[in-house]
Short mmCIF file of C-alpha atoms in Angstrom, two decimals:
data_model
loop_
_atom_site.label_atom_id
_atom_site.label_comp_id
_atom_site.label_asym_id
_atom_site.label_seq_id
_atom_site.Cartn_x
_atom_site.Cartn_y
_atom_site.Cartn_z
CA UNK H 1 -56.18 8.32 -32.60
CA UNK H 2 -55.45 5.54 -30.11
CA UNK H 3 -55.12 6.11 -26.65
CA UNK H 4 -51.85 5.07 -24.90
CA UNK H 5 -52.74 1.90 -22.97
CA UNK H 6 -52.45 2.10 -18.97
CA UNK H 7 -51.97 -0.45 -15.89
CA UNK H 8 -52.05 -3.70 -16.90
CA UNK H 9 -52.35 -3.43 -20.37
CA UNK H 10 -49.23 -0.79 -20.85
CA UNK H 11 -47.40 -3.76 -19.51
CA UNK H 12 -48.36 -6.49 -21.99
CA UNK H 13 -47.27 -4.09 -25.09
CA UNK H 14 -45.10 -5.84 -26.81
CA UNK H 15 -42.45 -5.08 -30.02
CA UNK H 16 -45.61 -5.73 -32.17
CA UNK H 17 -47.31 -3.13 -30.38
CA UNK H 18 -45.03 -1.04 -31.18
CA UNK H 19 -44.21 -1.41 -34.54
CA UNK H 20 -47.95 -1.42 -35.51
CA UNK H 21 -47.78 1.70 -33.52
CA UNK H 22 -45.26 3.76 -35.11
CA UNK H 23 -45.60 1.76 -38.94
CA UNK H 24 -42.79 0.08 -39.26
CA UNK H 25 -41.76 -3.43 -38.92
CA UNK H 26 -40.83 -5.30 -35.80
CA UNK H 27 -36.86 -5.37 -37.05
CA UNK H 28 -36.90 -1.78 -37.43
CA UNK H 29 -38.48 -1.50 -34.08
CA UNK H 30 -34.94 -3.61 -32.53
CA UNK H 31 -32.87 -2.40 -34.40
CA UNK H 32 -34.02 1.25 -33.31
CA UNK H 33 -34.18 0.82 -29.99
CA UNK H 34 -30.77 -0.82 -30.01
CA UNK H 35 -29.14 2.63 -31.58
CA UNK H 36 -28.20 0.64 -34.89
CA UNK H 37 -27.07 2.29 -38.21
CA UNK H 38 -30.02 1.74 -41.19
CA UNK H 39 -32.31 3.65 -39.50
CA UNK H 40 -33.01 7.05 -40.46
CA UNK H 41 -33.76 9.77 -37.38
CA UNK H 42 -37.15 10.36 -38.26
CA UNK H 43 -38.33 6.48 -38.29
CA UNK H 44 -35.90 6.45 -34.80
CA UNK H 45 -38.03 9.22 -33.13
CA UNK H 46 -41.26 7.91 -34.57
CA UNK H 47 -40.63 4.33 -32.72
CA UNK H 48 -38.69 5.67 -29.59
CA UNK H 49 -42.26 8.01 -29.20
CA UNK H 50 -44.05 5.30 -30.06
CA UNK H 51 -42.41 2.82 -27.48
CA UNK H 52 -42.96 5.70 -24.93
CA UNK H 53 -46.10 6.23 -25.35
CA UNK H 54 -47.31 2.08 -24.92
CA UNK H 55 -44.18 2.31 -22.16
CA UNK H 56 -42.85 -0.53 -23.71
CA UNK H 57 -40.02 -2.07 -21.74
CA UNK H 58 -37.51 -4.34 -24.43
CA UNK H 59 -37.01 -7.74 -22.80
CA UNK H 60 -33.45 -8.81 -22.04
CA UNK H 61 -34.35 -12.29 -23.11
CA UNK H 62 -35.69 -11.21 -25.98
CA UNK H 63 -33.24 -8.78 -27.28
CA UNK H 64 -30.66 -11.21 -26.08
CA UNK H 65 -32.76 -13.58 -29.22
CA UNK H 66 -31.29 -11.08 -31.62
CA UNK H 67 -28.11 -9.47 -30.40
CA UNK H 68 -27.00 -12.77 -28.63
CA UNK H 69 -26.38 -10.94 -25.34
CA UNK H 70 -28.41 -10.19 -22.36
CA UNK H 71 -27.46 -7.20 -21.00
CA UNK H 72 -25.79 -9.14 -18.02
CA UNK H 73 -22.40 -9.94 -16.22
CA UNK H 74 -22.19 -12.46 -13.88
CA UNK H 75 -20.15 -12.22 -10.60
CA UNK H 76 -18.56 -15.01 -8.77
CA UNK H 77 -17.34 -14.67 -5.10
CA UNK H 78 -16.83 -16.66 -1.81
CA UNK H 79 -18.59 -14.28 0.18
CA UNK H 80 -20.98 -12.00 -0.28
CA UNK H 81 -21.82 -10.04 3.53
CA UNK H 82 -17.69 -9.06 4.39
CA UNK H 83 -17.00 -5.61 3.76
CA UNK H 84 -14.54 -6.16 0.72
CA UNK H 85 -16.35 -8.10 -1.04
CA UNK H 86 -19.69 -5.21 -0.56
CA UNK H 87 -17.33 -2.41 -1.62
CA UNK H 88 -15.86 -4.54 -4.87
CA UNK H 89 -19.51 -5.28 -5.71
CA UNK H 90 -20.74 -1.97 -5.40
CA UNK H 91 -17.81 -0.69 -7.48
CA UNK H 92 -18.86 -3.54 -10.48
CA UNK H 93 -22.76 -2.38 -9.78
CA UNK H 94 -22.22 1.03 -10.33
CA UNK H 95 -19.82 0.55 -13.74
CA UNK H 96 -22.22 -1.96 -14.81
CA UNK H 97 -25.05 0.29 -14.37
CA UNK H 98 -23.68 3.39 -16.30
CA UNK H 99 -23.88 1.45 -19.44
CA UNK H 100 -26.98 -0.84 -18.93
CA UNK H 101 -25.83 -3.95 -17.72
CA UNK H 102 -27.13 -5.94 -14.62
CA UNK H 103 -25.11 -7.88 -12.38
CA UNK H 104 -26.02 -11.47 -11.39
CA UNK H 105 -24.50 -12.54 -8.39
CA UNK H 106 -23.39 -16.12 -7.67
CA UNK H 107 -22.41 -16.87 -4.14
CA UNK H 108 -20.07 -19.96 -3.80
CA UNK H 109 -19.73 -20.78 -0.55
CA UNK H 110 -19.24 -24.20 0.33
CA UNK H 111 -18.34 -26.88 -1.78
CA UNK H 112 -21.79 -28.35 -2.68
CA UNK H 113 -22.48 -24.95 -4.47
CA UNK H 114 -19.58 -24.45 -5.77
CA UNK H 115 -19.06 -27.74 -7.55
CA UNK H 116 -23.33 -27.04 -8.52
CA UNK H 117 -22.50 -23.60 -10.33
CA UNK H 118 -19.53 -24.47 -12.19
CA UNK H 119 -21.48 -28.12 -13.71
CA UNK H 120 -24.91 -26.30 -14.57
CA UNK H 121 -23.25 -23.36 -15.95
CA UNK H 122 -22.01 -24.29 -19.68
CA UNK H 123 -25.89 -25.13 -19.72
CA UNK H 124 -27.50 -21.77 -17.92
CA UNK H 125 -25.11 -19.22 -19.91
CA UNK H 126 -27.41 -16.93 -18.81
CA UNK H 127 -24.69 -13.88 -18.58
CA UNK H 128 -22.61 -12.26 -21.28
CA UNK H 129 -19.39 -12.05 -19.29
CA UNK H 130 -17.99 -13.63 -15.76
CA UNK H 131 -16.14 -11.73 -12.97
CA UNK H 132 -14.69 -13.90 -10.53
CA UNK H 133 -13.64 -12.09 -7.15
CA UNK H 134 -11.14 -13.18 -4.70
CA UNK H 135 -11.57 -16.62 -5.80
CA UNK H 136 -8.81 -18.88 -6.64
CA UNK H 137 -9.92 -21.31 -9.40
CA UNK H 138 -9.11 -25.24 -10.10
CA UNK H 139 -7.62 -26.23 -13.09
CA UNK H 140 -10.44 -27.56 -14.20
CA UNK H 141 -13.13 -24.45 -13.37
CA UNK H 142 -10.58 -22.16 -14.95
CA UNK H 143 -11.21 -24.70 -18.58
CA UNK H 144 -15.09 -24.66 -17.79
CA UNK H 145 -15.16 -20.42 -18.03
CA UNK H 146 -12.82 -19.85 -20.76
CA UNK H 147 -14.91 -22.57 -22.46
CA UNK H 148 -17.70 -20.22 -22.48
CA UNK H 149 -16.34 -17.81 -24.69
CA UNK H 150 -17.49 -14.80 -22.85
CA UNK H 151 -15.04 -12.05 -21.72
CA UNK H 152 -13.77 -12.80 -18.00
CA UNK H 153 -11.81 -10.73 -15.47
CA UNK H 154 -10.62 -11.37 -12.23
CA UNK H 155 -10.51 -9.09 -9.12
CA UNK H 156 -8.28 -9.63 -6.26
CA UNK H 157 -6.98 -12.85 -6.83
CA UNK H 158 -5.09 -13.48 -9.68
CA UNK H 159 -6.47 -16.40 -12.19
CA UNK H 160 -4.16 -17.42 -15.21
CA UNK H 161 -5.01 -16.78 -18.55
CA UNK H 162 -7.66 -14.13 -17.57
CA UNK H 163 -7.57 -9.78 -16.82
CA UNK H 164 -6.90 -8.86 -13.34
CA UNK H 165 -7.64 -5.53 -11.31
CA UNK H 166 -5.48 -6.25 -8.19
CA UNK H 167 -2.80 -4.45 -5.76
CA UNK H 168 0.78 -5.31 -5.45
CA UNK H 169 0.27 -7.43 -1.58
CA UNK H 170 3.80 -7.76 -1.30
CA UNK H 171 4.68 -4.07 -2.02
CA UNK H 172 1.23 -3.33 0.46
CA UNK H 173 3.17 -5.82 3.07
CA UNK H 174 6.75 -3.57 2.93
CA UNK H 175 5.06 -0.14 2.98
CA UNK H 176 2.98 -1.16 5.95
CA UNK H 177 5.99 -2.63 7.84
CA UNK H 178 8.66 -0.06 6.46
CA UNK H 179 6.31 2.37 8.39
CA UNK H 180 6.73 0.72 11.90
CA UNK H 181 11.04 0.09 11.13
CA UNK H 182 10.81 3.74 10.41
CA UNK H 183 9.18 4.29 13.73
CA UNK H 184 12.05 2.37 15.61
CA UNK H 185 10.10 -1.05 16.02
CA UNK H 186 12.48 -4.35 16.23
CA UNK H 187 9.69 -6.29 17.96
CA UNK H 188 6.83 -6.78 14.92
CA UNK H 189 4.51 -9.20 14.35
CA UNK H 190 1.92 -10.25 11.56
CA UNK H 191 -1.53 -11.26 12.23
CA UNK H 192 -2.93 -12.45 8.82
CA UNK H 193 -4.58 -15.69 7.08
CA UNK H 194 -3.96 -19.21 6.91
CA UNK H 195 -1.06 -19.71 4.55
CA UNK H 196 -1.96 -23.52 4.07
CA UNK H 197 -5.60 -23.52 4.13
CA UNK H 198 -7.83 -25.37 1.90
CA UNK H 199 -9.65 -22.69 -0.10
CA UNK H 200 -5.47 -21.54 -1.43
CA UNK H 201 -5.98 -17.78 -1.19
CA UNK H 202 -2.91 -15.80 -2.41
CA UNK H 203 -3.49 -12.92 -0.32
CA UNK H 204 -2.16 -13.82 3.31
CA UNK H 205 1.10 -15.76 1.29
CA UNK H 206 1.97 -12.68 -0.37
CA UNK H 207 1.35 -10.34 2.75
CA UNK H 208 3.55 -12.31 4.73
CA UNK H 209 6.11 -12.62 1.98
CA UNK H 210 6.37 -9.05 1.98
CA UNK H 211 6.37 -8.71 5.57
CA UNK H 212 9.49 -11.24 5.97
CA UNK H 213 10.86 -9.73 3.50
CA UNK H 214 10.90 -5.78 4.54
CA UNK H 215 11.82 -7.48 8.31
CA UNK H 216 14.96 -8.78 6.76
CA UNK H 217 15.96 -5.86 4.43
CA UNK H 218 15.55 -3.99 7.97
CA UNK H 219 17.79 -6.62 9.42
CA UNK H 220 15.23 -8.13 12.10
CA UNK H 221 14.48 -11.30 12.74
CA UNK H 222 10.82 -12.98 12.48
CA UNK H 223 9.47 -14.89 15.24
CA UNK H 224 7.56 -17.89 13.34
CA UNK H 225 5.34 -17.76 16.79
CA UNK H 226 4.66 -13.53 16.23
CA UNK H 227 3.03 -14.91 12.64
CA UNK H 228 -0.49 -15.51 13.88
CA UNK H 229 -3.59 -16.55 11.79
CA UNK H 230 -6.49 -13.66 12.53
CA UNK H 231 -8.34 -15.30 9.70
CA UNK H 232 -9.28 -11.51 8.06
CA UNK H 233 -12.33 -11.40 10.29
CA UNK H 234 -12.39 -8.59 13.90
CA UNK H 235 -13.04 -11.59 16.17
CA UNK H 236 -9.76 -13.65 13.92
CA UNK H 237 -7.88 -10.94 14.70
CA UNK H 238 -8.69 -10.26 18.48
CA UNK H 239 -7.88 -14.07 19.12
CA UNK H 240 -4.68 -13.65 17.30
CA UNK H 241 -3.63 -10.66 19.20
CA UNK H 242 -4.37 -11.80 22.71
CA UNK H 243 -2.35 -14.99 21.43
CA UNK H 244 0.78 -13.04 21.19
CA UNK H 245 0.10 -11.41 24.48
CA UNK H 246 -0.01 -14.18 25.76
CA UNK H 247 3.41 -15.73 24.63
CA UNK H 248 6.58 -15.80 27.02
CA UNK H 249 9.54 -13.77 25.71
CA UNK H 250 7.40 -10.14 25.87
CA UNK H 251 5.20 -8.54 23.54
CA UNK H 252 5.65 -7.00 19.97
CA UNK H 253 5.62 -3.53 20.13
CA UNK H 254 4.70 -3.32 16.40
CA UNK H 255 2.14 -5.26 14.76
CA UNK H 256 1.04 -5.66 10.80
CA UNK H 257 -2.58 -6.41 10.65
CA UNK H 258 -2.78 -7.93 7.42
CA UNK H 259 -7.04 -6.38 6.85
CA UNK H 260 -8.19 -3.35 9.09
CA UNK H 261 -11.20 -5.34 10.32
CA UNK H 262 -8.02 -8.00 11.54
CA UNK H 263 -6.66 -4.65 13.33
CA UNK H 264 -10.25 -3.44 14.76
CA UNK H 265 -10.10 -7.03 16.45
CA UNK H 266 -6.88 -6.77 18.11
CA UNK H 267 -7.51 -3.04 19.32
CA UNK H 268 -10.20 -4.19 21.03
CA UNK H 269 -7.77 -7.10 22.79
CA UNK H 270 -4.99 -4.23 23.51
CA UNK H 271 -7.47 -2.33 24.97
CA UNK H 272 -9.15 -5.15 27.49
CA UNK H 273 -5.60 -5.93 28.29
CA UNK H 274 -4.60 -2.35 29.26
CA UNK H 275 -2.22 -1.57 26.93
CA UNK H 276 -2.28 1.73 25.02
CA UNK H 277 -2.26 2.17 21.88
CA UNK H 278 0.17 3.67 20.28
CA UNK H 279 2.31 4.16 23.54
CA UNK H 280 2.76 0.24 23.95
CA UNK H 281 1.77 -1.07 20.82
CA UNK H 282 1.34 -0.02 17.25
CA UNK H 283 -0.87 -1.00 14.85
CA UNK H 284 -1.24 -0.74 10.89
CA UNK H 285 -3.66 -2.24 8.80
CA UNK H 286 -4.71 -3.17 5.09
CA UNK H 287 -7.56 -2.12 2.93
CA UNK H 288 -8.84 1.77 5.05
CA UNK H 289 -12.29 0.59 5.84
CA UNK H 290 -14.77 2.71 5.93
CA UNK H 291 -14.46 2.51 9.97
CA UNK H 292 -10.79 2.70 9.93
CA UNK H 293 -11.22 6.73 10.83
CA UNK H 294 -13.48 6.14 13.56
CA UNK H 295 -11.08 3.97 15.15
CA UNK H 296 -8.03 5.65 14.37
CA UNK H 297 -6.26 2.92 12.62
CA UNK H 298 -3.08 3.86 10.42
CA UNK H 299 -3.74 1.52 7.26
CA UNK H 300 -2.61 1.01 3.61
CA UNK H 301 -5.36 2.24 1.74
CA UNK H 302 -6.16 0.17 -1.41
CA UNK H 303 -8.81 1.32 -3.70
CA UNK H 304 -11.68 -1.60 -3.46
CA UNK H 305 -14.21 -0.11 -5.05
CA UNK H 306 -12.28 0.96 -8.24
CA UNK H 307 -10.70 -2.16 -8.70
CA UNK H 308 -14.55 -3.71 -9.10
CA UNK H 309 -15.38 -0.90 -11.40
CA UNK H 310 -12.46 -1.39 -13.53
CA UNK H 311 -12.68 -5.08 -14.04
CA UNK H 312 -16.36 -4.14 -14.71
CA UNK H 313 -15.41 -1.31 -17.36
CA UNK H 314 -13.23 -3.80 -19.06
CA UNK H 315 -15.84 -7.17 -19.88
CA UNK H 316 -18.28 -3.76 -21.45
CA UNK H 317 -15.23 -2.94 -23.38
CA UNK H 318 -15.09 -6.11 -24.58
CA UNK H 319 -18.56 -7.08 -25.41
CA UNK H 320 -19.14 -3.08 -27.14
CA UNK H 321 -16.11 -3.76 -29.09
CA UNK H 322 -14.60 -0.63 -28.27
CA UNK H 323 -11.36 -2.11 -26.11
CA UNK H 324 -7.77 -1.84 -28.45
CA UNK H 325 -8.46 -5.30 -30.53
CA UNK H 326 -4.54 -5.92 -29.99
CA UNK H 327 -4.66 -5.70 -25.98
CA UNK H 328 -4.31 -8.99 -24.82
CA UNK H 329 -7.13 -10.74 -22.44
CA UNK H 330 -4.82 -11.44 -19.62
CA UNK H 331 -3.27 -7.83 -18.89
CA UNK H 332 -2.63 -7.62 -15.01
CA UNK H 333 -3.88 -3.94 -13.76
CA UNK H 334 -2.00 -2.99 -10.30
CA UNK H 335 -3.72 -0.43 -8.43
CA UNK H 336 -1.64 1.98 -6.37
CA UNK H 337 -1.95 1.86 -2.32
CA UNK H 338 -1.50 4.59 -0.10
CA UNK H 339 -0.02 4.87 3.32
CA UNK H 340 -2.42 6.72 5.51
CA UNK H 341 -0.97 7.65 8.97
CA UNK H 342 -3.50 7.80 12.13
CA UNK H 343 -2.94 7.68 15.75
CA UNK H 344 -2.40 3.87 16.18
CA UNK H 345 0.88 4.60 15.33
CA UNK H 346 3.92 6.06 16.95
CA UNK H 347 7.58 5.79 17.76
CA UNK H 348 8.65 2.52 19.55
CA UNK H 349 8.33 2.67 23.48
CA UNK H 350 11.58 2.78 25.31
CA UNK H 351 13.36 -0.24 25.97
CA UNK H 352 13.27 -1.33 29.96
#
């Protein structure tokens, strides 16, 4: 009998190896180790033993030269290093893994890459389906994917023409500010994102749509100069808020922080500026960060980390044929939010 190779030469066996190995021919070998029908138990345990014992490892390349997939999904995002985007990953990781894909992840953040992925990738195709996250597309990027063929989803931002896991921002925008009306605020402001900037986010525009618009079912007026850009980063945010403290007229006593991290960053300015929080001011944010506990921030929880592992769970779906063939490719999935109350919140200070 043949002894099981070890080190280096376990990991040169190769399909050949193995069929030679177990007696069979290489197709039955890939078609084995792939689970397919037309192969009878016993032949399927003698090659699976067979692979074990020369700890054969199948080649994505290679098995991709047979089943026309690679056992990857591709991932598209701005940013990589911000907390969302980590916890949206993670969630697509973790779905991926559970049913033996790998994620490839293509960060596109400046122009000159982003205009380098979307030319060279009709000629890479080196995934078997695309997520992009948070990432509003051109007309023309949109036409290079769907091109492609493979299945796509979108998380965050939605993309016509392809799935979407996302929340409702302008329902996340009314629960947020319903909270402080309910409180007795009449003096709220919004910190959020730049609603004309250049990469066209939909986020801050439908945040601040829902904030105008719960302000005026409440009957309150918005102060253009209490909208403030905290650009979704801590350091965006304290800027912003020690920009409305600095304003004549007064202070809000109420303020939507359109991201937690936005509300960590103007805590920190409330707090430098000696104002107490919730006594003074009141804060709520978006998203319930993992730090939002350890700084007591009252936030609309969304669920980031499903809404990667759905979009994830739905490309598999597609490429193991086992999704409802009469679902169509560009459902919208909402998530639900959650209010979750913490101490930055409280009832509107007394009126001097």
């Amino acid at each position: 009998m043949t002894e099981a190779p070890t080190g280096a030469a376990a990991s040169r066996a190769s399909i050949v190896d193995v069929a030679q190995r177990a007696g069979v021919s290489v197709a039955t070998v890939s078609r084995a180790l792939r689970d397919m029908p037309n192969v009878s138990k016993a032949t399927r345990d003698r090659v699976l033993r067979a692979a074990q014992e020369l700890q054969y490892a199948a080649s994505p390349l290679a098995s991709g030269l047979v089943t026309g997939r690679v056992r990857s999904v591709g991932v598209v995002l701005p940013y990589a290093g911000r907390w969302f985007f980590a916890e949206v990953i993670r969630g697509i990781e973790e779905a991926l893994r559970d049913h033996g894909y790998d994620l490839v992840l293509h960060v596109v953040s400046d122009a000159q890459r982003r205009a380098d992925f979307f030319e060279s990738l009709p000629v890479r195709r080196r995934v078997d389906a695309i997520l992009v996250v948070a990432l509003p597309l051109e007309d023309h990027e949109r036409d290079i994917l769907r091109g492609l063929g493979l299945p796509l989803a979108a998380v965050a931002e939605p993309i016509h023409g392809l799935h979407g896991e996302f929340v409702d921002n302008d329902a996340t925008a009314r629960l947020a500010v319903q909270h402080l009306v309910n409180l007795g605020h009449t003096r709220i402001a919004s910190i959020g994102g730049d609603l004309h900037g250049p990469e066209r986010f939909s986020v801050p525009g439908l945040r601040t749509g829902g904030f105008r618009a719960a302000m005026a079912e409440a009957g309150l007026t918005v102060r253009p100069e209490w909208e403030v850009d905290g650009r979704f980063t801590a350091a965006g945010g304290e800027l912003a808020m020690t920009a409305l403290l600095s304003q004549k007229g007064g202070r809000p006593t109420g303020v939507f922080c359109q991201s937690d991290e936005m509300a960590f960053g103007a805590l920190k300015a409330l707090r430098r500026s000696g104002l107490r929080v919730p006594e003074d001011v009141s804060l709520v944010g978006v998203d319930d960060h993992e730090l939002s506990d350890v700084f007591d921030v009252t936030t609309i929880a969304q669920p980031v980390v499903a809404q990667g592992a759905a979009a994830a769970r739905w490309v598999v779906s597609r490429l193991e044929r086992t999704a409802d063939p009469d679902a169509p490719d560009d459902e919208v999935c909402l998530h639900p939010v959650r209010l979750v109350l913490r101490g930055s919140t409280g009832p509107a200070p007394l009126e001097h």
